[in-house]
Amino acid sequence: MNYGAPWWLPDGNTQTIWAALRARRFMGLPPVFRRERWATPDGDFVDVDWLADAGPQRLQPSGASFPASAMRATPALARPLLVMFHGLEGSSASHYAQAFADVAGSRGWACAVPHFRGCSGEINLAPRAYHSGDFAEIDWMLRRFAGQHNGPVVAVGISLGGNALMRWAGEMGAQAGQVVAAVASVCAPLESGPDCRARAGAECIERPVHSARQPAATRRCKSASHLVAAGAGRPCRLSVLGLSGACARHA
């Protein structure tokens, strides 16, 4: 994917700062969440923040389309549910979570932000944390969402959450389509092992500022053109997937 940085945000540092401090998170009033606590299979808990309807104006579709025919349903009980998995130490207060919730609400979609262990403001009970390949946690969460929501479920993961979601999609293969209608990953670290970090780190140490032309190792770690699911067997490259059929594989 050929990317050209805007002249006024030429490097990675300024782009990161701008997105965190100046980017618009929502178009109108800030999204309002209601919290629900779920018991986990291992005796712990996770907190799920649901987008609260902010009035009838939020329930009017804004002309958005979705490739799956199931997305045409608009009643409250059958509307699509967007599940957003946050990044490292993120939460429903993260700027990207608020942006996704705002867009979902404006289209009449339901939206939920499940928090990984310890990320909702309260220390979890079990001696268990989360990590970028924790597809088992993704699995039981998505299955619960699908089991209690009378409508299509779509999932998006940001950074670490995107990596875990893609791992889940790769592990499940075609069976993922029985749980969700589509998955997408945004800015997921595709190679987060020590070799990748060492290569990228060694090159960046000698460069005090990121440039628009990133090192090859960094491009591999943050590729936006393909999403790699590190599932069992041969990895497959995934774009934004509609999971009604089998996962598309590429050489």
C-alpha positions as a Python dict, from the first residue, in 0.01 Angstrom:
ca = {
    (1, 'M'): (0, 0, 0),
    (2, 'N'): (151, 331, -108),
    (3, 'Y'): (91, 596, 156),
    (4, 'G'): (167, 963, 116),
    (5, 'A'): (166, 1165, 437),
    (6, 'P'): (-1, 1508, 424),
    (7, 'W'): (249, 1792, 412),
    (8, 'W'): (135, 1925, 748),
    (9, 'L'): (171, 1585, 922),
    (10, 'P'): (490, 1451, 766),
    (11, 'D'): (600, 1195, 1028),
    (12, 'G'): (474, 935, 1268),
    (13, 'N'): (524, 1148, 1579),
    (14, 'T'): (310, 1439, 1460),
    (15, 'Q'): (43, 1204, 1325),
    (16, 'T'): (17, 1025, 1659),
    (17, 'I'): (1, 1351, 1856),
    (18, 'W'): (-258, 1502, 1623),
    (19, 'A'): (-485, 1197, 1639),
    (20, 'A'): (-470, 1189, 2021),
    (21, 'L'): (-514, 1561, 2087),
    (22, 'R'): (-685, 1727, 1793),
    (23, 'A'): (-883, 1472, 1594),
    (24, 'R'): (-1262, 1500, 1619),
    (25, 'R'): (-1398, 1211, 1822),
    (26, 'F'): (-1767, 1266, 1758),
    (27, 'M'): (-1984, 1488, 1545),
    (28, 'G'): (-2236, 1600, 1809),
    (29, 'L'): (-2276, 1516, 2175),
    (30, 'P'): (-2026, 1268, 2319),
    (31, 'P'): (-2145, 907, 2324),
    (32, 'V'): (-2294, 786, 2649),
    (33, 'F'): (-2222, 432, 2771),
    (34, 'R'): (-2393, 207, 3021),
    (35, 'R'): (-2180, -56, 3191),
    (36, 'E'): (-2260, -423, 3226),
    (37, 'R'): (-2042, -669, 3417),
    (38, 'W'): (-1997, -1018, 3278),
    (39, 'A'): (-1869, -1315, 3476),
    (40, 'T'): (-1590, -1494, 3291),
    (41, 'P'): (-1558, -1872, 3252),
    (42, 'D'): (-1264, -1873, 3498),
    (43, 'G'): (-1441, -1691, 3780),
    (44, 'D'): (-1324, -1341, 3695),
    (45, 'F'): (-1513, -1053, 3536),
    (46, 'V'): (-1499, -817, 3241),
    (47, 'D'): (-1688, -493, 3199),
    (48, 'V'): (-1878, -425, 2878),
    (49, 'D'): (-1977, -69, 2794),
    (50, 'W'): (-2287, -43, 2576),
    (51, 'L'): (-2369, 264, 2373),
    (52, 'A'): (-2682, 418, 2522),
    (53, 'D'): (-2933, 554, 2271),
    (54, 'A'): (-2912, 931, 2278),
    (55, 'G'): (-3259, 992, 2134),
    (56, 'P'): (-3455, 918, 1818),
    (57, 'Q'): (-3216, 1113, 1598),
    (58, 'R'): (-2947, 853, 1662),
    (59, 'L'): (-3175, 574, 1539),
    (60, 'Q'): (-3217, 711, 1189),
    (61, 'P'): (-2987, 537, 937),
    (62, 'S'): (-2759, 778, 754),
    (63, 'G'): (-2746, 596, 424),
    (64, 'A'): (-2461, 362, 515),
    (65, 'S'): (-2454, 32, 332),
    (66, 'F'): (-2312, -306, 428),
    (67, 'P'): (-2240, -597, 193),
    (68, 'A'): (-2429, -855, 397),
    (69, 'S'): (-2800, -875, 323),
    (70, 'A'): (-2865, -932, 692),
    (71, 'M'): (-2764, -573, 761),
    (72, 'R'): (-3083, -441, 604),
    (73, 'A'): (-3283, -499, 920),
    (74, 'T'): (-3345, -175, 1109),
    (75, 'P'): (-3572, -259, 1407),
    (76, 'A'): (-3400, -209, 1742),
    (77, 'L'): (-3386, -582, 1821),
    (78, 'A'): (-3251, -680, 1477),
    (79, 'R'): (-3013, -393, 1408),
    (80, 'P'): (-2642, -467, 1365),
    (81, 'L'): (-2421, -478, 1672),
    (82, 'L'): (-2069, -339, 1643),
    (83, 'V'): (-1828, -493, 1894),
    (84, 'M'): (-1506, -295, 1930),
    (85, 'F'): (-1198, -448, 2093),
    (86, 'H'): (-966, -178, 2225),
    (87, 'G'): (-589, -156, 2206),
    (88, 'L'): (-322, -183, 2474),
    (89, 'E'): (-453, -25, 2797),
    (90, 'G'): (-745, 124, 2602),
    (91, 'S'): (-1107, 153, 2708),
    (92, 'S'): (-1440, 299, 2603),
    (93, 'A'): (-1288, 639, 2685),
    (94, 'S'): (-1025, 600, 2410),
    (95, 'H'): (-1067, 846, 2125),
    (96, 'Y'): (-1112, 571, 1866),
    (97, 'A'): (-1375, 395, 2080),
    (98, 'Q'): (-1577, 714, 2105),
    (99, 'A'): (-1543, 772, 1731),
    (100, 'F'): (-1664, 420, 1644),
    (101, 'A'): (-1951, 449, 1892),
    (102, 'D'): (-2057, 782, 1746),
    (103, 'V'): (-2061, 648, 1391),
    (104, 'A'): (-2246, 333, 1496),
    (105, 'G'): (-2508, 534, 1681),
    (106, 'S'): (-2561, 770, 1389),
    (107, 'R'): (-2641, 469, 1170),
    (108, 'G'): (-2882, 314, 1413),
    (109, 'W'): (-2643, 36, 1512),
    (110, 'A'): (-2591, -99, 1859),
    (111, 'C'): (-2233, -75, 1986),
    (112, 'A'): (-2043, -245, 2268),
    (113, 'V'): (-1688, -205, 2397),
    (114, 'P'): (-1574, -508, 2598),
    (115, 'H'): (-1278, -432, 2821),
    (116, 'F'): (-987, -669, 2850),
    (117, 'R'): (-892, -779, 3202),
    (118, 'G'): (-802, -485, 3424),
    (119, 'C'): (-875, -217, 3162),
    (120, 'S'): (-1211, -93, 3290),
    (121, 'G'): (-1074, 91, 3592),
    (122, 'E'): (-1090, -195, 3838),
    (123, 'I'): (-832, -466, 3899),
    (124, 'N'): (-954, -807, 3792),
    (125, 'L'): (-986, -1094, 4039),
    (126, 'A'): (-805, -1383, 3868),
    (127, 'P'): (-427, -1402, 3813),
    (128, 'R'): (-479, -1348, 3440),
    (129, 'A'): (-394, -1061, 3210),
    (130, 'Y'): (-448, -1016, 2836),
    (131, 'H'): (-221, -1027, 2534),
    (132, 'S'): (-226, -975, 2160),
    (133, 'G'): (-288, -1342, 2080),
    (134, 'D'): (-560, -1406, 2337),
    (135, 'F'): (-814, -1547, 2093),
    (136, 'A'): (-982, -1757, 2364),
    (137, 'E'): (-1099, -1440, 2539),
    (138, 'I'): (-1223, -1301, 2208),
    (139, 'D'): (-1406, -1625, 2139),
    (140, 'W'): (-1624, -1644, 2448),
    (141, 'M'): (-1700, -1272, 2432),
    (142, 'L'): (-1813, -1284, 2069),
    (143, 'R'): (-2018, -1598, 2128),
    (144, 'R'): (-2198, -1431, 2416),
    (145, 'F'): (-2267, -1120, 2208),
    (146, 'A'): (-2401, -1337, 1925),
    (147, 'G'): (-2610, -1544, 2164),
    (148, 'Q'): (-2786, -1249, 2323),
    (149, 'H'): (-2819, -1014, 2024),
    (150, 'N'): (-3107, -1069, 1782),
    (151, 'G'): (-2927, -938, 1476),
    (152, 'P'): (-2596, -948, 1291),
    (153, 'V'): (-2276, -899, 1491),
    (154, 'V'): (-1971, -733, 1339),
    (155, 'A'): (-1639, -688, 1520),
    (156, 'V'): (-1349, -447, 1484),
    (157, 'G'): (-1020, -453, 1673),
    (158, 'I'): (-779, -165, 1721),
    (159, 'S'): (-403, -228, 1750),
    (160, 'L'): (-360, -508, 2006),
    (161, 'G'): (-733, -577, 1994),
    (162, 'G'): (-710, -612, 1616),
    (163, 'N'): (-428, -860, 1648),
    (164, 'A'): (-627, -1074, 1893),
    (165, 'L'): (-936, -1054, 1672),
    (166, 'M'): (-745, -1161, 1361),
    (167, 'R'): (-589, -1446, 1557),
    (168, 'W'): (-940, -1556, 1651),
    (169, 'A'): (-1057, -1537, 1288),
    (170, 'G'): (-759, -1742, 1176),
    (171, 'E'): (-812, -2006, 1442),
    (172, 'M'): (-1184, -2035, 1372),
    (173, 'G'): (-1157, -2031, 994),
    (174, 'A'): (-1494, -2071, 821),
    (175, 'Q'): (-1659, -2137, 1159),
    (176, 'A'): (-1612, -1769, 1245),
    (177, 'G'): (-1900, -1694, 1011),
    (178, 'Q'): (-2134, -1877, 1247),
    (179, 'V'): (-2056, -1620, 1517),
    (180, 'V'): (-2008, -1288, 1336),
    (181, 'A'): (-2102, -1141, 1000),
    (182, 'A'): (-1771, -958, 949),
    (183, 'V'): (-1446, -864, 1120),
    (184, 'A'): (-1199, -581, 1061),
    (185, 'S'): (-864, -486, 1209),
    (186, 'V'): (-717, -136, 1235),
    (187, 'C'): (-344, -72, 1282),
    (188, 'A'): (-275, -417, 1424),
    (189, 'P'): (88, -515, 1489),
    (190, 'L'): (129, -803, 1248),
    (191, 'E'): (468, -910, 1383),
    (192, 'S'): (507, -843, 1753),
    (193, 'G'): (768, -1104, 1841),
    (194, 'P'): (1114, -1019, 1974),
    (195, 'D'): (1280, -1046, 1633),
    (196, 'C'): (1045, -792, 1480),
    (197, 'R'): (1079, -552, 1771),
    (198, 'A'): (1455, -582, 1763),
    (199, 'R'): (1476, -510, 1390),
    (200, 'A'): (1240, -215, 1405),
    (201, 'G'): (1393, -84, 1726),
    (202, 'A'): (1749, -103, 1599),
    (203, 'E'): (1661, 99, 1292),
    (204, 'C'): (1453, 355, 1483),
    (205, 'I'): (1721, 415, 1749),
    (206, 'E'): (1939, 571, 1484),
    (207, 'R'): (1653, 791, 1365),
    (208, 'P'): (1532, 1056, 1613),
    (209, 'V'): (1211, 1124, 1418),
    (210, 'H'): (982, 894, 1220),
    (211, 'S'): (960, 969, 852),
    (212, 'A'): (687, 908, 598),
    (213, 'R'): (905, 634, 452),
    (214, 'Q'): (914, 386, 737),
    (215, 'P'): (1174, 109, 769),
    (216, 'A'): (1084, -216, 598),
    (217, 'A'): (1050, -395, 932),
    (218, 'T'): (806, -132, 1055),
    (219, 'R'): (602, -157, 737),
    (220, 'R'): (575, -531, 788),
    (221, 'C'): (467, -480, 1148),
    (222, 'K'): (203, -219, 1064),
    (223, 'S'): (85, -310, 717),
    (224, 'A'): (-249, -147, 640),
    (225, 'S'): (-303, -327, 312),
    (226, 'H'): (-342, -677, 453),
    (227, 'L'): (-438, -822, 787),
    (228, 'V'): (-262, -1141, 880),
    (229, 'A'): (-434, -1402, 1091),
    (230, 'A'): (-176, -1619, 1265),
    (231, 'G'): (-399, -1921, 1284),
    (232, 'A'): (-315, -2286, 1284),
    (233, 'G'): (-127, -2393, 977),
    (234, 'R'): (-47, -2149, 701),
    (235, 'P'): (-132, -1785, 784),
    (236, 'C'): (-387, -1620, 558),
    (237, 'R'): (-402, -1255, 461),
    (238, 'L'): (-732, -1099, 553),
    (239, 'S'): (-888, -770, 449),
    (240, 'V'): (-1216, -651, 599),
    (241, 'L'): (-1402, -979, 594),
    (242, 'G'): (-1757, -1075, 537),
    (243, 'L'): (-1758, -1415, 703),
    (244, 'S'): (-2059, -1568, 535),
    (245, 'G'): (-1815, -1784, 337),
    (246, 'A'): (-1471, -1929, 386),
    (247, 'C'): (-1166, -1719, 455),
    (248, 'A'): (-996, -1605, 136),
    (249, 'R'): (-639, -1725, 113),
    (250, 'H'): (-362, -1570, -90),
    (251, 'A'): (-16, -1680, -181),
}
